Coordinates of C-alpha atoms (C1' of nucleotides) in Angstrom, one line a residue:
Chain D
X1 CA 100.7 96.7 89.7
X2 CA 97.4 98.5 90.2
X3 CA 96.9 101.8 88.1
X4 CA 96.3 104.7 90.4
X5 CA 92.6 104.6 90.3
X6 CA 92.7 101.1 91.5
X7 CA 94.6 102.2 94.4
X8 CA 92.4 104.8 95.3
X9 CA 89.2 103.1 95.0
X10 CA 90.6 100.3 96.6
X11 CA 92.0 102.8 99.7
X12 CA 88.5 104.1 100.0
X13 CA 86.7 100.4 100.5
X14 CA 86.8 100.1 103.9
X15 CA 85.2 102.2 106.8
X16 CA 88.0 102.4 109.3
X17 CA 90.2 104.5 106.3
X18 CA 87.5 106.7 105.4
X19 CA 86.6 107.0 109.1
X20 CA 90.7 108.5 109.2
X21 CA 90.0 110.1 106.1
X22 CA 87.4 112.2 107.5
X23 CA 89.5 112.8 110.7
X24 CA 92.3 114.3 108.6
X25 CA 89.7 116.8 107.7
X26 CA 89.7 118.6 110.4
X27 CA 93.6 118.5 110.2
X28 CA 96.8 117.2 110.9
X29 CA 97.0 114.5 113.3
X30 CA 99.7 111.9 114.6
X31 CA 99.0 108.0 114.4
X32 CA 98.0 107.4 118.0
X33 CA 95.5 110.5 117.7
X34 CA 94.2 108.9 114.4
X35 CA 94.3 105.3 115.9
X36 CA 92.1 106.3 119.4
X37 CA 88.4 106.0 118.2
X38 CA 89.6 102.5 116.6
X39 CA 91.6 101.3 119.8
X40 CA 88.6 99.1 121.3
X41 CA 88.1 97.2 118.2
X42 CA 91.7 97.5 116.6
X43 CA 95.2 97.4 117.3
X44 CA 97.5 100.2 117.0
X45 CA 99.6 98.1 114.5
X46 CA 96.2 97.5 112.5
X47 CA 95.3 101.1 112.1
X48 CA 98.9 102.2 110.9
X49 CA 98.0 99.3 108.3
X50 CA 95.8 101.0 107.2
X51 CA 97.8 104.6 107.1
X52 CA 100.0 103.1 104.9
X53 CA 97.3 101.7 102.4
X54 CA 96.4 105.7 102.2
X55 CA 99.8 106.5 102.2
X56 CA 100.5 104.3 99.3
X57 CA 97.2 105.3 97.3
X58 CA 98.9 109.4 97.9
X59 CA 96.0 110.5 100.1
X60 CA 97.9 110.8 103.0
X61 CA 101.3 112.3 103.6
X62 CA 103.2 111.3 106.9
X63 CA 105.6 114.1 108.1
X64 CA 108.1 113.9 111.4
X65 CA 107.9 116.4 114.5
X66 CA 109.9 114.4 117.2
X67 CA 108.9 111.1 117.7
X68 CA 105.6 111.9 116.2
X69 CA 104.4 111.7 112.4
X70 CA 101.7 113.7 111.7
X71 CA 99.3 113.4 109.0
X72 CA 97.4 115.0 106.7
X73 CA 95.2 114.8 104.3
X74 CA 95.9 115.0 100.1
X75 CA 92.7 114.9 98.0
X76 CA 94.4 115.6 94.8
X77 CA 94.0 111.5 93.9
X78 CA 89.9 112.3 94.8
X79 CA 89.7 114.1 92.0
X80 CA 90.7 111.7 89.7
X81 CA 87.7 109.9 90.9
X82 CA 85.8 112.2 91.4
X83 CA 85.9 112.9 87.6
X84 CA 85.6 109.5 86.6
X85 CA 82.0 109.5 88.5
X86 CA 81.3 112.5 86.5
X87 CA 80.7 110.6 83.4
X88 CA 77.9 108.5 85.3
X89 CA 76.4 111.5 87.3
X90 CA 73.3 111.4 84.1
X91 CA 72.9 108.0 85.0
X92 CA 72.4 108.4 88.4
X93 CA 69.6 110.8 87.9
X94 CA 68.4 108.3 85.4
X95 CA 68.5 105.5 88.6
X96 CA 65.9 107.7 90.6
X97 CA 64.1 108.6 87.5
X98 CA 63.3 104.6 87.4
X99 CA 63.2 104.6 91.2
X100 CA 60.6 107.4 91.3
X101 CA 58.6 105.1 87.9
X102 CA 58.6 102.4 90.3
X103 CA 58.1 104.0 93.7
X104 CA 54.5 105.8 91.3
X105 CA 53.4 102.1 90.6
X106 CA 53.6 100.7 94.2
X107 CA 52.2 103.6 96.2
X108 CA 49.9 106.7 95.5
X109 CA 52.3 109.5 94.9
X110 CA 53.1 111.7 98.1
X111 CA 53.7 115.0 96.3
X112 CA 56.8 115.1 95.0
X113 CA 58.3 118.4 93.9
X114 CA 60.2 117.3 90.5
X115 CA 59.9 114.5 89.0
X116 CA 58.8 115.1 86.2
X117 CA 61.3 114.7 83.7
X118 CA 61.3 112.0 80.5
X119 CA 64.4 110.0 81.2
X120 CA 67.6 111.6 80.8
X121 CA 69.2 108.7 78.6
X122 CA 66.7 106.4 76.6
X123 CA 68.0 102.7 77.0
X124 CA 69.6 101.3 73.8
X125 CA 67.2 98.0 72.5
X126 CA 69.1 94.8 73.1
X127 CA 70.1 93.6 69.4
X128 CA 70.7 89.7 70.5
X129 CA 73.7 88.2 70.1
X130 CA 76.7 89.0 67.5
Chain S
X1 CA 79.9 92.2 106.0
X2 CA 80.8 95.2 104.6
X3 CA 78.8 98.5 104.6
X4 CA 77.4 99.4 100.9
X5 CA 79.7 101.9 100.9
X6 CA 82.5 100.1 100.9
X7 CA 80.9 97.0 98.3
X8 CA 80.3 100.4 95.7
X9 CA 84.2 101.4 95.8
X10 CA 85.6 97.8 96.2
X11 CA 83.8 97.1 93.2
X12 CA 85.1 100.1 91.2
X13 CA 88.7 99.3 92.6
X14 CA 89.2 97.1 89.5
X15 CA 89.9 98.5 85.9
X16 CA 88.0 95.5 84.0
X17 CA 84.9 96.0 85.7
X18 CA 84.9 99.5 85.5
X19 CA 85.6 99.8 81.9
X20 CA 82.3 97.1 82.0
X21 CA 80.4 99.8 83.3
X22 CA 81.6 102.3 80.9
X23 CA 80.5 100.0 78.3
X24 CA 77.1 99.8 79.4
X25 CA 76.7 103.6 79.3
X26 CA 76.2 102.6 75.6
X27 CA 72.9 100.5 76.8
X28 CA 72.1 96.9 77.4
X29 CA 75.0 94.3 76.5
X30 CA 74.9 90.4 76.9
X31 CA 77.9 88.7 78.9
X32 CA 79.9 87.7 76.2
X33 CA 78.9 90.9 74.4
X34 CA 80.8 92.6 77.4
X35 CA 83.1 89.9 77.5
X36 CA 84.9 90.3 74.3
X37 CA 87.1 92.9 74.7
X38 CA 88.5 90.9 77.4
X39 CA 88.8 87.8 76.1
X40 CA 92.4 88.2 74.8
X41 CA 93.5 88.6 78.7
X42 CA 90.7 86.6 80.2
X43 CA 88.2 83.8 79.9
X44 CA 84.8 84.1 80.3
X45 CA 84.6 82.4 83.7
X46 CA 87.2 85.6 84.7
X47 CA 84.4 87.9 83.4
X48 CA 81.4 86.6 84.9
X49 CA 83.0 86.2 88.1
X50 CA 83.4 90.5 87.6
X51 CA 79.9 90.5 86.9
X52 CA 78.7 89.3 90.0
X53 CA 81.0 91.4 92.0
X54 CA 79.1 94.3 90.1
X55 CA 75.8 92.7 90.6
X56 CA 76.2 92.2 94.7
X57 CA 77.0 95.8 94.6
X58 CA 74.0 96.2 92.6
X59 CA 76.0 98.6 89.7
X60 CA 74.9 96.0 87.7
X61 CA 71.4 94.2 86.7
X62 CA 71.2 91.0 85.2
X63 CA 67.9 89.9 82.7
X64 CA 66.8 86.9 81.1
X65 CA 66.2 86.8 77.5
X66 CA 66.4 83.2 76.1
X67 CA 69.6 82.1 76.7
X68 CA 71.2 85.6 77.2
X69 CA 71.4 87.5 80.3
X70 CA 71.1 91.2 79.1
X71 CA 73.2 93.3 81.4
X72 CA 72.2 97.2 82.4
X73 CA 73.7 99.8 84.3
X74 CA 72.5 100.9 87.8
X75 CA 74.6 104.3 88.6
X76 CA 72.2 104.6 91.9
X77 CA 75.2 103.3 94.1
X78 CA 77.5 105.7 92.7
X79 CA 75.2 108.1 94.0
X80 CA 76.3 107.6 97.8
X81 CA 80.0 107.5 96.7
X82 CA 79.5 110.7 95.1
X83 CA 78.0 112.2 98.0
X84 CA 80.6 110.8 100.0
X85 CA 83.3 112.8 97.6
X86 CA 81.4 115.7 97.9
X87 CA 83.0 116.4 101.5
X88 CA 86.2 116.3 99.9
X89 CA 85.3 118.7 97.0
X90 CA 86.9 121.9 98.9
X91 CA 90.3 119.6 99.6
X92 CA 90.8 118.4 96.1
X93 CA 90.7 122.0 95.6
X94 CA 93.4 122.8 98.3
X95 CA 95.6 120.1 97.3
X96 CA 95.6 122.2 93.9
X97 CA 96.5 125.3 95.0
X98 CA 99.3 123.7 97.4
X99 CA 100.5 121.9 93.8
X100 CA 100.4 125.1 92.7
X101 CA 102.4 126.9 95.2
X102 CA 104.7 124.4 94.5
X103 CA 105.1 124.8 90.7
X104 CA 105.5 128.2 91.6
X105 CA 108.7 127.8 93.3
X106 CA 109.7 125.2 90.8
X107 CA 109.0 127.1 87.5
X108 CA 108.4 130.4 86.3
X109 CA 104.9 131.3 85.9
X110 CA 103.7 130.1 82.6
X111 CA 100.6 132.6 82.2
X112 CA 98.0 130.6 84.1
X113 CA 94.6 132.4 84.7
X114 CA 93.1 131.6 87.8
X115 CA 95.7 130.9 90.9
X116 CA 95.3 133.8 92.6
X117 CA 92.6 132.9 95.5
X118 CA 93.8 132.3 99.2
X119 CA 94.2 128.7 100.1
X120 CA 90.6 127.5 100.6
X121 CA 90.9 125.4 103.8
X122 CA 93.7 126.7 106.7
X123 CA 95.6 124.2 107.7
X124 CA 94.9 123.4 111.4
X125 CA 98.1 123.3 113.9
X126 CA 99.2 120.3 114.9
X127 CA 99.2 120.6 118.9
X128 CA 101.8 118.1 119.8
X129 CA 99.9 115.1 121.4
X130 CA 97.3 114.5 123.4
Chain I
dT1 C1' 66.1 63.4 70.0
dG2 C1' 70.7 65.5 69.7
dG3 C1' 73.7 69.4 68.7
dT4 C1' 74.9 74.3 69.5
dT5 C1' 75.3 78.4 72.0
dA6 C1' 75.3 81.3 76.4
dA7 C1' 76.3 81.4 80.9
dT8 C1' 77.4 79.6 85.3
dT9 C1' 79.3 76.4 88.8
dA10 C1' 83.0 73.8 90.9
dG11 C1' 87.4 73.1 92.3
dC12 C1' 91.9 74.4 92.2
dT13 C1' 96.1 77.8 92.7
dG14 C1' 98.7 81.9 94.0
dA15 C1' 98.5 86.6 95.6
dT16 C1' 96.8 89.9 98.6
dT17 C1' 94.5 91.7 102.8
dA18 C1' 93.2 92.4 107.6
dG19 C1' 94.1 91.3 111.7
dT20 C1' 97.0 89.7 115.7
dA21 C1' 101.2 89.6 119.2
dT22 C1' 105.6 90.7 120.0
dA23 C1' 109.9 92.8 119.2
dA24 C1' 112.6 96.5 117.5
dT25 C1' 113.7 101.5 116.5
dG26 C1' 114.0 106.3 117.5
dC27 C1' 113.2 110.2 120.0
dT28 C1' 112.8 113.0 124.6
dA29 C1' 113.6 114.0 129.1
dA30 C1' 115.4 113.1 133.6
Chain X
dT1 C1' 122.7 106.6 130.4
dT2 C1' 118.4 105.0 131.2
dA3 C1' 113.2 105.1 131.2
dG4 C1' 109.3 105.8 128.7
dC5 C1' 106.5 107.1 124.8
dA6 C1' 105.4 106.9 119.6
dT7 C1' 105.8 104.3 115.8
dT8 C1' 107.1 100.7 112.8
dA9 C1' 108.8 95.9 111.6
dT10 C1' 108.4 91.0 111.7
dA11 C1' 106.1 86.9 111.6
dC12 C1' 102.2 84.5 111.7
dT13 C1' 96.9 83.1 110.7
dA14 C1' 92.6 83.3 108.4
dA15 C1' 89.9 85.1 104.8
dT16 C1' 89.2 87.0 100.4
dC17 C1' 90.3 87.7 95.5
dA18 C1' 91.6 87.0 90.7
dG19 C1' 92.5 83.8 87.6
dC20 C1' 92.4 79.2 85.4
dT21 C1' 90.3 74.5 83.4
dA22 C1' 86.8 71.4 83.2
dA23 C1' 82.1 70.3 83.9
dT24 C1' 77.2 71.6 84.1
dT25 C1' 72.9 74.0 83.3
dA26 C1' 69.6 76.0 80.3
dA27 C1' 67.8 77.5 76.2
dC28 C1' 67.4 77.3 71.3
dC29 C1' 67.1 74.9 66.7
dA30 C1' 67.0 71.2 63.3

DNA sequence: TGGTTAATTAGCTGATTAGTATAATGCTAA
DNA sequence: TTAGCATTATACTAATCAGCTAATTAACCA
């Protein structure tokens, strides 16, 4: 029993779903419209697979018009994750801060606008064990 | 062979090693430093085996010091999953406003501020098949 | 040298996942 | 009622994952 964000990490792990995720952005679509780009390297049983992995995760909703089902797209669970990543958006800066050290020490620096900054969060010292 | 894309959000799908990464927003921590919260529910085997899925998706960066392997953060990953949310920014929004709409019809209007913009992204007609 | 601590490896189990082929369901239209 | 299309269900295989115990490596200390 995963806890939602789980779920929609997980749902986001592979390229095929994100590729329908994306697809969905444009809007609604039925299964075989969604499964088409995937058809030479997948099945049509594979891909609704994978609809029902989004489905589960809630960022997808399958509605019925005939024999079709169209889908389309729910974000609302992105944001969830979206505000968990917030809490690490300092340390990505601080990643290219290193990257940009690092990238000074290798080769002669090629003009780069800002990169100036002293690193956003100072490492905490390593206090052993205990 | 998965994409990096995918290794970044597979990685996060898991609520032990993401609360590992939110530990070591706090700075460097050993393995069994990081371990120990865990170690009602979990060996240590368990926790290392977390670490390395963390390390391949290189969230996670491993040192030597004596006997202990100091652990840090790497957010740069996270970067490219962010950037990947980014397209869905507007559609987190949408999914909002439909929630809203809905609450709407639910419950009377409980004095919220801001809920008065036009929905942000038209949904597009579904055009049968084809 | 031997003992202790930190961490990893190896080998196992059970659960989940991604994919397949084939069969079944449900709807429309003739 | 039957034919045909869209979709899902079933049943299977192979691979991966999360967890365990037990054993092993590696470094320190006395």
């Amino acid at each position: 029993m995963p806890d939602t964000l789980s779920q929609t990490f997980s749902a986001l792990a592979d390229p095929t779903r994100r590729a329908i995720l994306a697809r969905l952005r444009q809007g609604e679509a039925s299964v075989s419209q969604l499964a088409e780009p995937f058809l030479g390297q997948m099945t049509l049983p594979g891909v609704t697979k994978h609809l029902k992995v989004l489905e589960r995760a809630g960022l997808v909703t399958k509605g019925r018009e005939a024999q079709w089902r169209p889908c389309t797209l729910n974000a609302a669970p992105l944001k969830d994750a979206a505000e968990w990543m917030d809490e690490y958006r300092v340390f990505m800066e601080a990643s290219l801060d290193r990257l940009g050290e690092y990238l000074k020490t290798v080769a002669p620096p090629v003009r780069e606008s800002t990169l100036t900054d002293p690193p956003t969060s100072p490492p905490a010292p390593f206090d052993d064990h205990r």
